[in-house]
């Protein structure tokens, strides 16, 4: 069974630009969560989508947004990039129907560098 | 106070040693606890998943939750160089699948 895939794997942008990252969950998984990982702050929750609806949101500014499509694939968008947005962006998927605390499987991440 | 706090690393041990990794959490209502392992330049990989309190064992790995002290631990027996990675504790802190992670402990197992 294929794992979570994320594209692109590496990205370089300049301040002020916007970026879109993509995540394809494991087949059959309907929940997709996004996390930001930086050396200073560690892994921080951005948001979660389930059945095309945002189910949960972390404490990030509105420049960070996401969406989920009917096939469960998800995208996240960061507008007006800042230097501090340089990070590894991780996507995790999980299977529904297990109640709270569904096991999440992570993709390899997209490494974003903002210059 | 942070919701999840993890002992800072790095931690260096000889091959074959028993490793103890620890975290504390702030809210006694938390029920779901996980340990993830992350190799350099990779995404986190789920190692252990525990609901409520008690111990859970999987091969060389044992996860322990002490709800009275809000303390979670991961023990690695007979550590191997391939165990060298960053270990992250995580707690389900919100509805759905919101995980809050500790800062991670970098472990190096030396020959």
Short mmCIF file of C-alpha atoms in Angstrom, two decimals:
data_model
loop_
_atom_site.label_atom_id
_atom_site.label_comp_id
_atom_site.label_asym_id
_atom_site.label_seq_id
_atom_site.Cartn_x
_atom_site.Cartn_y
_atom_site.Cartn_z
CA UNK A 1 0.00 0.00 0.00
CA UNK A 2 1.45 3.34 -1.00
CA UNK A 3 2.16 5.79 1.78
CA UNK A 4 1.36 9.46 2.05
CA UNK A 5 2.90 11.39 -0.80
CA UNK A 6 3.71 15.06 -0.84
CA UNK A 7 4.70 17.29 -3.73
CA UNK A 8 6.92 19.04 -4.33
CA UNK A 9 9.62 17.76 -2.00
CA UNK A 10 11.68 20.94 -2.11
CA UNK A 11 10.72 24.49 -2.90
CA UNK A 12 12.48 27.84 -2.91
CA UNK A 13 10.41 31.02 -2.90
CA UNK A 14 11.01 34.68 -2.17
CA UNK A 15 9.31 36.87 0.40
CA UNK A 16 5.89 38.06 -0.64
CA UNK A 17 5.21 35.16 -2.98
CA UNK A 18 2.62 32.52 -2.37
CA UNK A 19 3.00 28.75 -2.43
CA UNK A 20 0.75 25.71 -2.76
CA UNK A 21 1.72 22.32 -1.39
CA UNK A 22 -0.01 19.08 -2.20
CA UNK A 23 -0.70 15.93 -0.20
CA UNK A 24 -2.13 12.60 -1.35
CA UNK A 25 -3.25 10.46 1.60
CA UNK A 26 -3.06 6.71 1.90
CA UNK A 27 -5.82 5.07 -0.10
CA UNK A 28 -8.98 4.89 2.00
CA UNK A 29 -7.88 7.58 4.42
CA UNK A 30 -10.23 10.54 4.61
CA UNK A 31 -8.59 12.72 7.23
CA UNK A 32 -5.61 14.86 6.30
CA UNK A 33 -3.71 17.00 8.78
CA UNK A 34 -0.94 19.49 8.12
CA UNK A 35 1.97 20.34 10.40
CA UNK A 36 4.85 22.78 10.27
CA UNK A 37 8.23 21.70 11.60
CA UNK A 38 11.00 24.17 12.39
CA UNK A 39 14.15 23.80 14.53
CA UNK A 40 12.92 26.49 16.91
CA UNK A 41 9.25 25.58 17.36
CA UNK A 42 9.27 21.88 16.56
CA UNK A 43 6.21 20.25 15.04
CA UNK A 44 3.12 22.44 15.16
CA UNK A 45 -0.39 21.61 14.03
CA UNK A 46 -1.76 23.76 11.21
CA UNK A 47 -5.17 22.27 10.40
CA UNK A 48 -7.08 19.08 9.70
CA UNK A 49 -9.53 18.27 6.94
CA UNK A 50 -12.07 15.49 6.97
CA UNK A 51 -14.60 14.90 4.19
CA UNK A 52 -13.65 18.21 2.55
CA UNK A 53 -14.36 20.20 5.74
CA UNK A 54 -11.88 21.79 8.08
CA UNK A 55 -12.34 19.94 11.35
CA UNK A 56 -9.64 21.58 13.43
CA UNK A 57 -7.32 24.55 13.22
CA UNK A 58 -4.08 25.48 14.94
CA UNK A 59 -2.79 28.91 15.90
CA UNK A 60 -1.44 30.14 12.61
CA UNK A 61 -2.29 33.37 10.81
CA UNK A 62 -4.86 33.49 8.05
CA UNK A 63 -2.08 33.46 5.45
CA UNK A 64 -2.09 29.70 5.96
CA UNK A 65 -5.06 28.00 4.39
CA UNK A 66 -5.99 24.62 3.07
CA UNK A 67 -8.60 22.60 1.33
CA UNK A 68 -9.50 19.02 0.65
CA UNK A 69 -10.93 17.54 -2.50
CA UNK A 70 -13.54 14.83 -2.91
CA UNK A 71 -10.81 12.22 -3.48
CA UNK A 72 -9.31 13.21 -0.07
CA UNK A 73 -6.25 14.83 -1.62
CA UNK A 74 -5.39 18.06 0.16
CA UNK A 75 -3.57 21.25 -0.59
CA UNK A 76 -2.26 23.93 1.68
CA UNK A 77 -1.52 27.47 0.60
CA UNK A 78 0.66 30.09 2.19
CA UNK A 79 0.24 33.61 0.90
CA UNK A 80 2.59 36.57 1.30
CA UNK A 81 5.50 34.39 2.36
CA UNK A 82 7.76 35.52 5.19
CA UNK A 83 11.27 34.37 6.01
CA UNK A 84 9.90 32.64 9.09
CA UNK A 85 7.74 30.38 6.95
CA UNK A 86 10.85 28.43 5.97
CA UNK A 87 10.12 24.99 7.36
CA UNK A 88 9.36 21.38 6.67
CA UNK A 89 5.64 21.04 5.97
CA UNK A 90 4.29 17.63 6.84
CA UNK A 91 1.04 16.04 5.90
CA UNK A 92 -0.50 13.14 7.82
CA UNK A 93 -3.47 10.99 6.92
CA UNK A 94 -5.67 8.70 8.96
CA UNK A 95 -8.50 6.28 8.43
CA UNK A 96 -11.94 7.25 9.68
CA UNK A 97 -14.13 5.17 11.91
CA UNK A 98 -11.69 4.61 14.73
CA UNK A 99 -13.07 7.35 16.90
CA UNK A 100 -10.80 9.93 18.48
CA UNK A 101 -7.09 9.50 18.26
CA UNK A 102 -7.00 7.93 14.84
CA UNK A 103 -3.51 6.76 13.97
CA UNK A 104 -1.82 9.30 11.75
CA UNK A 105 0.71 8.38 9.08
CA UNK A 106 3.08 11.08 7.92
CA UNK A 107 4.44 11.83 4.49
CA UNK A 108 8.07 12.77 3.83
CA UNK A 109 7.29 16.49 3.88
CA UNK A 110 7.89 19.47 1.64
CA UNK A 111 10.91 21.54 2.57
CA UNK A 112 10.19 25.20 1.88
CA UNK A 113 12.92 27.81 1.88
CA UNK A 114 11.89 31.46 1.74
CA UNK A 115 14.59 33.89 0.64
CA UNK B 1 2.99 26.14 30.54
CA UNK B 2 3.36 24.11 27.37
CA UNK B 3 0.84 21.35 26.83
CA UNK B 4 3.60 18.80 26.18
CA UNK B 5 7.19 19.06 27.36
CA UNK B 6 9.97 16.70 26.43
CA UNK B 7 13.40 16.15 27.90
CA UNK B 8 15.88 17.95 25.66
CA UNK B 9 18.65 16.03 23.93
CA UNK B 10 20.90 15.10 22.51
CA UNK B 11 21.29 11.73 24.15
CA UNK B 12 24.21 9.45 23.35
CA UNK B 13 24.33 5.83 24.52
CA UNK B 14 26.44 2.77 23.71
CA UNK B 15 24.97 -0.04 21.66
CA UNK B 16 22.99 -2.46 23.80
CA UNK B 17 22.02 0.12 26.41
CA UNK B 18 18.50 0.68 27.69
CA UNK B 19 17.22 4.08 26.64
CA UNK B 20 14.60 6.03 28.54
CA UNK B 21 12.84 8.95 26.84
CA UNK B 22 10.35 11.07 28.73
CA UNK B 23 7.64 13.68 28.37
CA UNK B 24 5.17 15.43 30.62
CA UNK B 25 1.80 16.85 29.70
CA UNK B 26 -0.34 19.48 31.31
CA UNK B 27 -3.97 18.38 31.04
CA UNK B 28 -5.23 15.35 32.90
CA UNK B 29 -8.06 15.02 30.37
CA UNK B 30 -5.69 13.92 27.61
CA UNK B 31 -6.22 10.26 26.78
CA UNK B 32 -4.24 9.41 23.65
CA UNK B 33 -0.45 9.30 23.62
CA UNK B 34 1.94 8.48 20.83
CA UNK B 35 5.63 8.13 20.20
CA UNK B 36 7.03 8.92 16.78
CA UNK B 37 10.51 8.33 15.42
CA UNK B 38 11.95 10.67 12.84
CA UNK B 39 15.07 10.00 10.85
CA UNK B 40 16.93 12.89 9.31
CA UNK B 41 15.16 14.31 6.26
CA UNK B 42 12.17 11.99 6.71
CA UNK B 43 8.64 12.34 8.05
CA UNK B 44 7.79 11.05 11.55
CA UNK B 45 6.97 7.36 11.80
CA UNK B 46 4.53 6.09 14.43
CA UNK B 47 6.22 3.77 16.92
CA UNK B 48 3.78 3.34 19.76
CA UNK B 49 0.20 4.35 20.49
CA UNK B 50 -1.31 4.21 23.99
CA UNK B 51 -4.79 4.95 25.18
CA UNK B 52 -5.21 6.06 28.80
CA UNK B 53 -2.66 4.68 31.26
CA UNK B 54 -0.50 1.62 31.57
CA UNK B 55 2.22 -0.05 29.57
CA UNK B 56 2.37 -1.22 25.99
CA UNK B 57 5.15 -3.35 24.60
CA UNK B 58 6.22 -3.94 21.00
CA UNK B 59 9.45 -5.83 20.54
CA UNK B 60 12.27 -3.79 22.04
CA UNK B 61 10.01 -0.81 22.67
CA UNK B 62 7.82 -0.17 25.72
CA UNK B 63 5.56 2.84 26.10
CA UNK B 64 4.38 3.79 29.56
CA UNK B 65 1.77 6.33 30.65
CA UNK B 66 1.40 7.45 34.25
CA UNK B 67 -1.72 9.58 34.37
CA UNK B 68 -1.33 10.39 38.07
CA UNK B 69 1.89 12.26 37.36
CA UNK B 70 1.06 13.16 33.73
CA UNK B 71 4.23 11.48 32.59
CA UNK B 72 4.84 9.44 29.44
CA UNK B 73 7.90 7.36 28.72
CA UNK B 74 9.41 5.30 25.96
CA UNK B 75 11.95 2.61 26.77
CA UNK B 76 14.18 1.05 24.15
CA UNK B 77 15.92 -2.19 25.14
CA UNK B 78 19.11 -3.46 23.51
CA UNK B 79 19.51 -0.23 21.58
CA UNK B 80 21.00 -0.44 18.10
CA UNK B 81 22.79 2.11 15.91
CA UNK B 82 19.71 2.00 13.65
CA UNK B 83 17.70 3.47 16.56
CA UNK B 84 19.64 6.71 16.14
CA UNK B 85 16.93 9.24 15.33
CA UNK B 86 14.81 11.95 16.89
CA UNK B 87 12.01 10.66 19.12
CA UNK B 88 8.90 12.75 19.48
CA UNK B 89 6.15 12.28 22.00
CA UNK B 90 2.69 13.43 20.93
CA UNK B 91 -0.60 13.89 22.70
CA UNK B 92 -4.05 14.22 21.20
CA UNK B 93 -5.05 17.63 22.51
CA UNK B 94 -8.06 18.62 20.46
CA UNK B 95 -11.06 17.29 18.68
CA UNK B 96 -10.42 15.17 15.64
CA UNK B 97 -6.76 14.51 15.10
CA UNK B 98 -5.00 17.52 16.55
CA UNK B 99 -1.68 16.31 17.92
CA UNK B 100 0.59 18.39 20.10
CA UNK B 101 4.20 17.28 19.95
CA UNK B 102 7.09 17.54 22.33
CA UNK B 103 10.21 19.21 20.99
CA UNK B 104 11.88 15.86 20.34
CA UNK B 105 14.92 14.11 21.78
CA UNK B 106 17.78 13.34 19.43
CA UNK B 107 19.20 9.92 20.21
CA UNK B 108 22.54 8.57 19.04
CA UNK B 109 23.44 4.93 19.66
CA UNK B 110 27.14 4.43 19.24
CA UNK B 111 29.02 1.24 18.37
#
